[in-house]
């Protein structure tokens, strides 16, 4: 299992749509947008390599240093099988 934590979603969105529009969008929306794009590209690349599996965007799970913390309200926001 792999865990990927995106830490600069607002900056990525700002570079794509501009600082003014990014300032109008909540950070949670930025994170979801970036996660959805990454999931799409990840599935495309892994499928091209012949790999099969599942990928999910999960809320309530935190990667801190070398540990994984489960918070209240663990929720799978998006799940894809490829």
mmCIF file of C-alpha atoms in Angstrom, residues 1-61:
data_model
loop_
_atom_site.group_PDB
_atom_site.id
_atom_site.type_symbol
_atom_site.label_atom_id
_atom_site.label_comp_id
_atom_site.label_asym_id
_atom_site.label_seq_id
_atom_site.Cartn_x
_atom_site.Cartn_y
_atom_site.Cartn_z
ATOM 1 C CA UNK A 1 0.000 0.000 0.000
ATOM 2 C CA UNK A 2 1.214 3.470 -0.804
ATOM 3 C CA UNK A 3 0.268 6.677 0.967
ATOM 4 C CA UNK A 4 0.678 10.005 -0.809
ATOM 5 C CA UNK A 5 0.240 13.321 0.988
ATOM 6 C CA UNK A 6 -0.124 16.482 -1.092
ATOM 7 C CA UNK A 7 1.130 19.497 0.871
ATOM 8 C CA UNK A 8 1.044 22.310 -1.678
ATOM 9 C CA UNK A 9 -2.393 22.064 -3.308
ATOM 10 C CA UNK A 10 -3.226 25.796 -2.961
ATOM 11 C CA UNK A 11 0.056 26.775 -4.647
ATOM 12 C CA UNK A 12 -0.534 24.358 -7.533
ATOM 13 C CA UNK A 13 -4.056 25.656 -8.074
ATOM 14 C CA UNK A 14 -2.820 29.253 -7.890
ATOM 15 C CA UNK A 15 -0.172 28.561 -10.529
ATOM 16 C CA UNK A 16 -2.820 27.088 -12.826
ATOM 17 C CA UNK A 17 -5.688 29.575 -12.361
ATOM 18 C CA UNK A 18 -3.979 32.612 -10.849
ATOM 19 C CA UNK A 19 -3.582 33.951 -7.329
ATOM 20 C CA UNK A 20 -6.769 36.029 -7.368
ATOM 21 C CA UNK A 21 -9.087 33.129 -8.249
ATOM 22 C CA UNK A 22 -7.235 30.782 -5.895
ATOM 23 C CA UNK A 23 -7.839 33.212 -3.042
ATOM 24 C CA UNK A 24 -11.577 32.868 -3.682
ATOM 25 C CA UNK A 25 -11.562 29.062 -3.371
ATOM 26 C CA UNK A 26 -11.359 27.248 -0.037
ATOM 27 C CA UNK A 27 -8.239 25.147 0.590
ATOM 28 C CA UNK A 28 -10.378 22.003 0.920
ATOM 29 C CA UNK A 29 -11.618 22.523 -2.642
ATOM 30 C CA UNK A 30 -8.027 23.013 -3.813
ATOM 31 C CA UNK A 31 -7.000 19.737 -2.172
ATOM 32 C CA UNK A 32 -9.892 17.831 -3.742
ATOM 33 C CA UNK A 33 -9.159 19.257 -7.182
ATOM 34 C CA UNK A 34 -5.469 18.375 -7.032
ATOM 35 C CA UNK A 35 -6.210 14.909 -5.605
ATOM 36 C CA UNK A 36 -8.704 14.191 -8.390
ATOM 37 C CA UNK A 37 -6.210 15.194 -11.091
ATOM 38 C CA UNK A 38 -3.477 13.088 -9.478
ATOM 39 C CA UNK A 39 -5.776 10.065 -9.208
ATOM 40 C CA UNK A 40 -6.712 10.369 -12.880
ATOM 41 C CA UNK A 41 -3.066 10.632 -13.993
ATOM 42 C CA UNK A 42 -1.907 7.922 -11.597
ATOM 43 C CA UNK A 43 -4.503 5.474 -12.911
ATOM 44 C CA UNK A 44 -3.578 6.311 -16.492
ATOM 45 C CA UNK A 45 0.147 5.755 -15.894
ATOM 46 C CA UNK A 46 -0.227 2.587 -13.815
ATOM 47 C CA UNK A 47 -2.664 1.061 -16.304
ATOM 48 C CA UNK A 48 -0.231 1.809 -19.139
ATOM 49 C CA UNK A 49 2.396 -0.187 -17.214
ATOM 50 C CA UNK A 50 0.004 -3.140 -16.912
ATOM 51 C CA UNK A 51 -0.640 -2.720 -13.192
ATOM 52 C CA UNK A 52 -4.036 -3.345 -11.620
ATOM 53 C CA UNK A 53 -5.254 -2.161 -8.243
ATOM 54 C CA UNK A 54 -7.245 0.412 -6.350
ATOM 55 C CA UNK A 55 -6.656 4.028 -5.373
ATOM 56 C CA UNK A 56 -8.591 6.123 -2.882
ATOM 57 C CA UNK A 57 -8.701 9.682 -1.582
ATOM 58 C CA UNK A 58 -9.228 9.440 2.172
ATOM 59 C CA UNK A 59 -10.145 12.083 4.745
ATOM 60 C CA UNK A 60 -9.271 11.673 8.422
ATOM 61 C CA UNK A 61 -5.940 9.950 7.836
#
